[in-house]
Amino acid sequence: DGGITQSPKYLFRKEGQNVTLSCEQNLNHDAMYWYRQDPGQGLRLIYYSQIVNDFQKGDIAEGYSVSREKKESFPLTVTSAQKNPTAFYLCASTPGGQGGSSGNTIYFGEGSWLTVV
Amino acid sequence: DAKTTQPPSMDCAEGRAANLPCNHSTISGNEYVYWYRQIHSQGPQYIIHGLKNNETNEMASLIITEDRKSSTLILPHATLRDTAVYYCIVRVLGAGGTSYGKLTFGQGTILTVHP
């Protein structure tokens, strides 16, 4: 089945450590996104990528880094510079292309919980 | 980016219609309105989307005003399992008319369906 796979589902990080969250899609989508969600809050955009080897900062990119070396993969690294990393992280993708219709539906992964210990 | 405004919370009795409003007064002519919902600690689930005509699928109906500045998501017969956070978003288009670009979510509406 096609979809987005995020791993791990639960991750614990020690103070000062970098951790990487994986996001893989087999939908052949061009665009991929990372969001952060804090308890009781909406989704905030961290980074997004419209094409391989290109990505842009979202609204809360500080303390995070990404790469897009392959179309199907968009890993997110939470660096030690991120002071409050404990949150729920969601990866999403869209097909891209012209205009609207069902080709613009946004697909989400099941999310990853990151906790600082 | 076109922004959306939704009420923070709403209640609905089980079996009744749930009508969730969304304002998107700065929407552009070629931007779509999308609705998603999220149950706690899961990825958001697609519900419906539309450009200017009203839309209906097996989950819900979407009513868009003629000036496209607001819309309403209708769950015709709400069940307890419809309790979730509902997000209304406007699809931002990138350069050249493609559908790339930022996807910005607001705070959403917490819908609580009670017996």
Short mmCIF file of C-alpha atoms in Angstrom, two decimals:
data_model
loop_
_atom_site.label_atom_id
_atom_site.label_comp_id
_atom_site.label_asym_id
_atom_site.label_seq_id
_atom_site.Cartn_x
_atom_site.Cartn_y
_atom_site.Cartn_z
CA ASP A 1 0.00 0.00 0.00
CA GLY A 2 1.22 3.49 -0.77
CA GLY A 3 1.70 5.92 2.03
CA ILE A 4 4.01 7.81 4.33
CA THR A 5 6.06 6.03 6.96
CA GLN A 6 7.49 7.87 9.91
CA SER A 7 9.92 6.32 12.35
CA PRO A 8 10.42 5.93 15.15
CA LYS A 9 6.97 6.36 16.67
CA TYR A 10 8.47 7.25 20.05
CA LEU A 11 11.91 8.71 20.66
CA PHE A 12 13.66 9.94 23.77
CA ARG A 13 16.48 12.43 23.55
CA LYS A 14 18.99 13.47 26.14
CA GLU A 15 19.88 17.08 26.59
CA GLY A 16 22.46 18.19 24.02
CA GLN A 17 21.85 15.35 21.62
CA ASN A 18 20.87 15.55 17.98
CA VAL A 19 18.19 13.13 16.82
CA THR A 20 16.85 12.35 13.37
CA LEU A 21 13.26 11.51 12.52
CA SER A 22 12.70 9.51 9.39
CA CYS A 23 10.00 10.15 6.78
CA GLU A 24 9.66 7.92 3.74
CA GLN A 25 6.94 7.99 1.08
CA ASN A 26 6.26 5.62 -1.78
CA LEU A 27 3.62 7.83 -3.41
CA ASN A 28 6.02 9.42 -5.90
CA HIS A 29 5.13 12.82 -4.45
CA ASP A 30 7.24 15.85 -5.24
CA ALA A 31 6.57 17.98 -2.17
CA MET A 32 7.20 16.98 1.44
CA TYR A 33 6.66 18.82 4.71
CA TRP A 34 7.51 18.62 8.39
CA TYR A 35 5.19 19.96 11.08
CA ARG A 36 5.46 20.25 14.81
CA GLN A 37 2.45 19.97 17.12
CA ASP A 38 2.45 20.81 20.81
CA PRO A 39 -0.31 19.57 23.12
CA GLY A 40 -3.56 21.37 22.43
CA GLN A 41 -2.01 23.36 19.61
CA GLY A 42 -2.30 23.37 15.83
CA LEU A 43 0.32 22.31 13.32
CA ARG A 44 3.30 24.58 12.77
CA LEU A 45 5.44 24.25 9.65
CA ILE A 46 9.14 23.53 10.23
CA TYR A 47 10.55 22.88 6.76
CA TYR A 48 9.23 21.94 3.34
CA SER A 49 10.72 20.66 0.12
CA GLN A 50 9.24 21.05 -3.32
CA ILE A 51 11.83 19.03 -5.19
CA VAL A 52 14.89 16.89 -4.61
CA ASN A 53 17.95 18.77 -3.33
CA ASP A 54 15.88 21.83 -2.47
CA PHE A 55 14.07 22.85 0.70
CA GLN A 56 12.77 25.99 2.40
CA LYS A 57 12.34 27.09 5.97
CA GLY A 58 8.87 27.15 7.39
CA ASP A 59 7.65 29.22 10.31
CA ILE A 60 9.71 27.56 13.08
CA ALA A 61 12.89 26.26 11.42
CA GLU A 62 15.34 27.32 14.13
CA GLY A 63 17.00 24.34 15.77
CA TYR A 64 16.04 21.95 12.97
CA SER A 65 17.68 20.76 9.78
CA VAL A 66 16.54 18.66 6.84
CA SER A 67 17.84 17.06 3.68
CA ARG A 68 16.18 15.91 0.47
CA GLU A 69 18.68 13.72 -1.31
CA LYS A 70 16.02 11.35 -2.62
CA LYS A 71 12.48 12.03 -3.74
CA GLU A 72 11.03 9.51 -1.32
CA SER A 73 12.92 10.59 1.78
CA PHE A 74 12.83 13.77 3.87
CA PRO A 75 14.53 13.24 7.25
CA LEU A 76 14.30 15.85 10.00
CA THR A 77 17.14 16.40 12.46
CA VAL A 78 16.31 18.01 15.77
CA THR A 79 19.52 19.62 16.90
CA SER A 80 20.71 20.55 20.35
CA ALA A 81 19.96 24.15 19.42
CA GLN A 82 16.24 23.41 19.64
CA LYS A 83 15.49 24.36 23.23
CA ASN A 84 12.04 22.84 23.54
CA PRO A 85 12.01 19.81 21.27
CA THR A 86 9.41 17.76 23.13
CA ALA A 87 6.48 17.57 20.72
CA PHE A 88 4.58 15.49 18.20
CA TYR A 89 6.14 15.65 14.72
CA LEU A 90 4.18 15.06 11.53
CA CYS A 91 5.48 14.50 8.02
CA ALA A 92 3.28 15.16 4.99
CA SER A 93 3.52 15.03 1.22
CA THR A 94 1.60 16.22 -1.83
CA PRO A 95 1.76 15.25 -5.49
CA GLY A 96 2.25 18.76 -6.80
CA GLY A 97 1.41 19.62 -10.37
CA GLN A 98 -0.92 22.12 -11.97
CA GLY A 99 -4.20 23.32 -10.63
CA GLY A 100 -6.36 21.57 -8.10
CA SER A 101 -8.59 18.50 -7.97
CA SER A 102 -7.69 15.32 -6.16
CA GLY A 103 -4.05 15.58 -7.15
CA ASN A 104 -3.53 18.14 -4.43
CA THR A 105 -4.66 16.01 -1.52
CA ILE A 106 -2.23 16.16 1.38
CA TYR A 107 -1.08 12.86 2.82
CA PHE A 108 0.18 12.59 6.40
CA GLY A 109 2.25 10.09 8.28
CA GLU A 110 1.18 8.79 11.66
CA GLY A 111 3.59 11.04 13.53
CA SER A 112 6.55 10.69 15.86
CA TRP A 113 6.64 11.60 19.53
CA LEU A 114 9.89 13.14 20.70
CA THR A 115 10.55 13.56 24.41
CA VAL A 116 13.58 15.14 26.04
CA VAL A 117 14.74 13.34 29.16
CA ASP B 1 -0.45 33.16 2.48
CA ALA B 2 -4.20 33.18 2.70
CA LYS B 3 -5.13 32.61 6.34
CA THR B 4 -8.13 30.94 7.87
CA THR B 5 -10.08 31.68 11.02
CA GLN B 6 -12.06 29.06 12.86
CA PRO B 7 -13.86 29.03 16.22
CA PRO B 8 -11.72 27.27 18.83
CA SER B 9 -14.41 24.81 19.88
CA MET B 10 -17.92 23.60 19.13
CA ASP B 11 -20.34 21.07 20.57
CA CYS B 12 -22.82 18.88 18.77
CA ALA B 13 -25.36 16.29 19.87
CA GLU B 14 -24.97 12.81 18.49
CA GLY B 15 -27.14 12.26 15.41
CA ARG B 16 -27.47 15.96 14.66
CA ALA B 17 -25.69 17.88 11.93
CA ALA B 18 -22.41 19.54 12.85
CA ASN B 19 -21.75 22.78 11.00
CA LEU B 20 -18.17 24.01 11.25
CA PRO B 21 -17.47 27.49 9.87
CA CYS B 22 -14.25 28.84 8.42
CA ASN B 23 -13.35 32.34 7.29
CA HIS B 24 -10.78 32.80 4.53
CA SER B 25 -11.39 36.36 3.39
CA THR B 26 -8.02 36.74 1.65
CA ILE B 27 -8.38 33.65 -0.50
CA SER B 28 -7.18 33.96 -4.09
CA GLY B 29 -9.19 32.90 -7.11
CA ASN B 30 -7.21 29.74 -7.77
CA GLU B 31 -6.82 28.57 -4.18
CA TYR B 32 -8.78 25.60 -2.90
CA VAL B 33 -10.34 25.15 0.51
CA TYR B 34 -9.40 21.90 2.23
CA TRP B 35 -10.76 20.31 5.38
CA TYR B 36 -8.89 17.83 7.53
CA ARG B 37 -9.52 16.37 10.94
CA GLN B 38 -7.17 15.00 13.53
CA ILE B 39 -7.90 12.57 16.28
CA HIS B 40 -5.52 12.78 19.20
CA SER B 41 -1.96 11.71 18.40
CA GLN B 42 -2.72 10.61 14.86
CA GLY B 43 -1.97 12.12 11.47
CA PRO B 44 -4.68 14.41 10.07
CA GLN B 45 -7.29 12.74 7.90
CA TYR B 46 -8.52 14.26 4.64
CA ILE B 47 -12.25 15.07 4.59
CA ILE B 48 -13.12 17.15 1.57
CA HIS B 49 -11.98 20.05 -0.60
CA GLY B 50 -13.49 22.52 -3.06
CA LEU B 51 -12.84 25.58 -5.19
CA LYS B 52 -16.14 27.44 -5.52
CA ASN B 53 -18.92 24.92 -5.97
CA ASN B 54 -20.46 23.02 -3.10
CA GLU B 55 -19.06 19.54 -2.69
CA THR B 56 -20.31 16.35 -1.08
CA ASN B 57 -18.72 13.01 -0.41
CA GLU B 58 -19.39 10.08 1.88
CA MET B 59 -17.98 11.90 4.88
CA ALA B 60 -19.25 15.44 4.63
CA SER B 61 -20.52 18.37 2.61
CA LEU B 62 -18.66 21.58 1.93
CA ILE B 63 -20.56 24.80 1.36
CA ILE B 64 -18.54 27.72 -0.04
CA THR B 65 -20.06 31.18 -0.17
CA GLU B 66 -20.40 32.88 -3.52
CA ASP B 67 -17.67 35.41 -2.69
CA ARG B 68 -15.49 32.48 -1.45
CA LYS B 69 -14.59 34.34 1.71
CA SER B 70 -16.00 31.67 3.97
CA SER B 71 -17.07 28.07 3.97
CA THR B 72 -18.89 25.57 6.17
CA LEU B 73 -18.13 21.92 6.68
CA ILE B 74 -21.24 19.88 7.40
CA LEU B 75 -21.20 16.48 9.05
CA PRO B 76 -24.82 15.47 8.44
CA HIS B 77 -25.24 12.96 11.26
CA ALA B 78 -22.47 13.39 13.80
CA THR B 79 -21.32 10.39 15.81
CA LEU B 80 -19.13 10.15 18.87
CA ARG B 81 -16.26 9.09 16.61
CA ASP B 82 -16.43 12.46 14.87
CA THR B 83 -15.01 14.11 17.98
CA ALA B 84 -11.73 15.57 16.72
CA VAL B 85 -9.90 18.76 15.79
CA TYR B 86 -11.05 20.04 12.41
CA TYR B 87 -8.70 22.11 10.28
CA CYS B 88 -9.72 24.37 7.43
CA ILE B 89 -6.80 25.30 5.22
CA VAL B 90 -6.29 27.17 1.98
CA ARG B 91 -3.94 25.64 -0.50
CA VAL B 92 -1.19 28.13 -1.26
CA LEU B 93 0.09 28.05 -4.81
CA GLY B 94 3.74 28.52 -5.66
CA ALA B 95 5.30 30.34 -8.60
CA GLY B 96 4.10 29.56 -12.09
CA GLY B 97 0.69 28.35 -11.00
CA THR B 98 1.90 25.05 -9.64
CA SER B 99 0.50 23.62 -6.47
CA TYR B 100 3.78 23.70 -4.62
CA GLY B 101 4.42 25.98 -1.73
CA LYS B 102 3.77 26.34 1.96
CA LEU B 103 0.96 24.52 3.65
CA THR B 104 -0.12 26.48 6.69
CA PHE B 105 -2.56 25.16 9.26
CA GLY B 106 -4.43 27.28 11.78
CA GLN B 107 -5.47 26.26 15.27
CA GLY B 108 -8.51 24.36 14.10
CA THR B 109 -11.87 23.75 15.80
CA ILE B 110 -12.23 21.17 18.53
CA LEU B 111 -15.54 19.46 17.82
CA THR B 112 -17.02 17.52 20.69
CA VAL B 113 -19.93 15.24 19.91
CA HIS B 114 -21.88 14.29 23.01
CA PRO B 115 -24.55 11.63 23.55
#
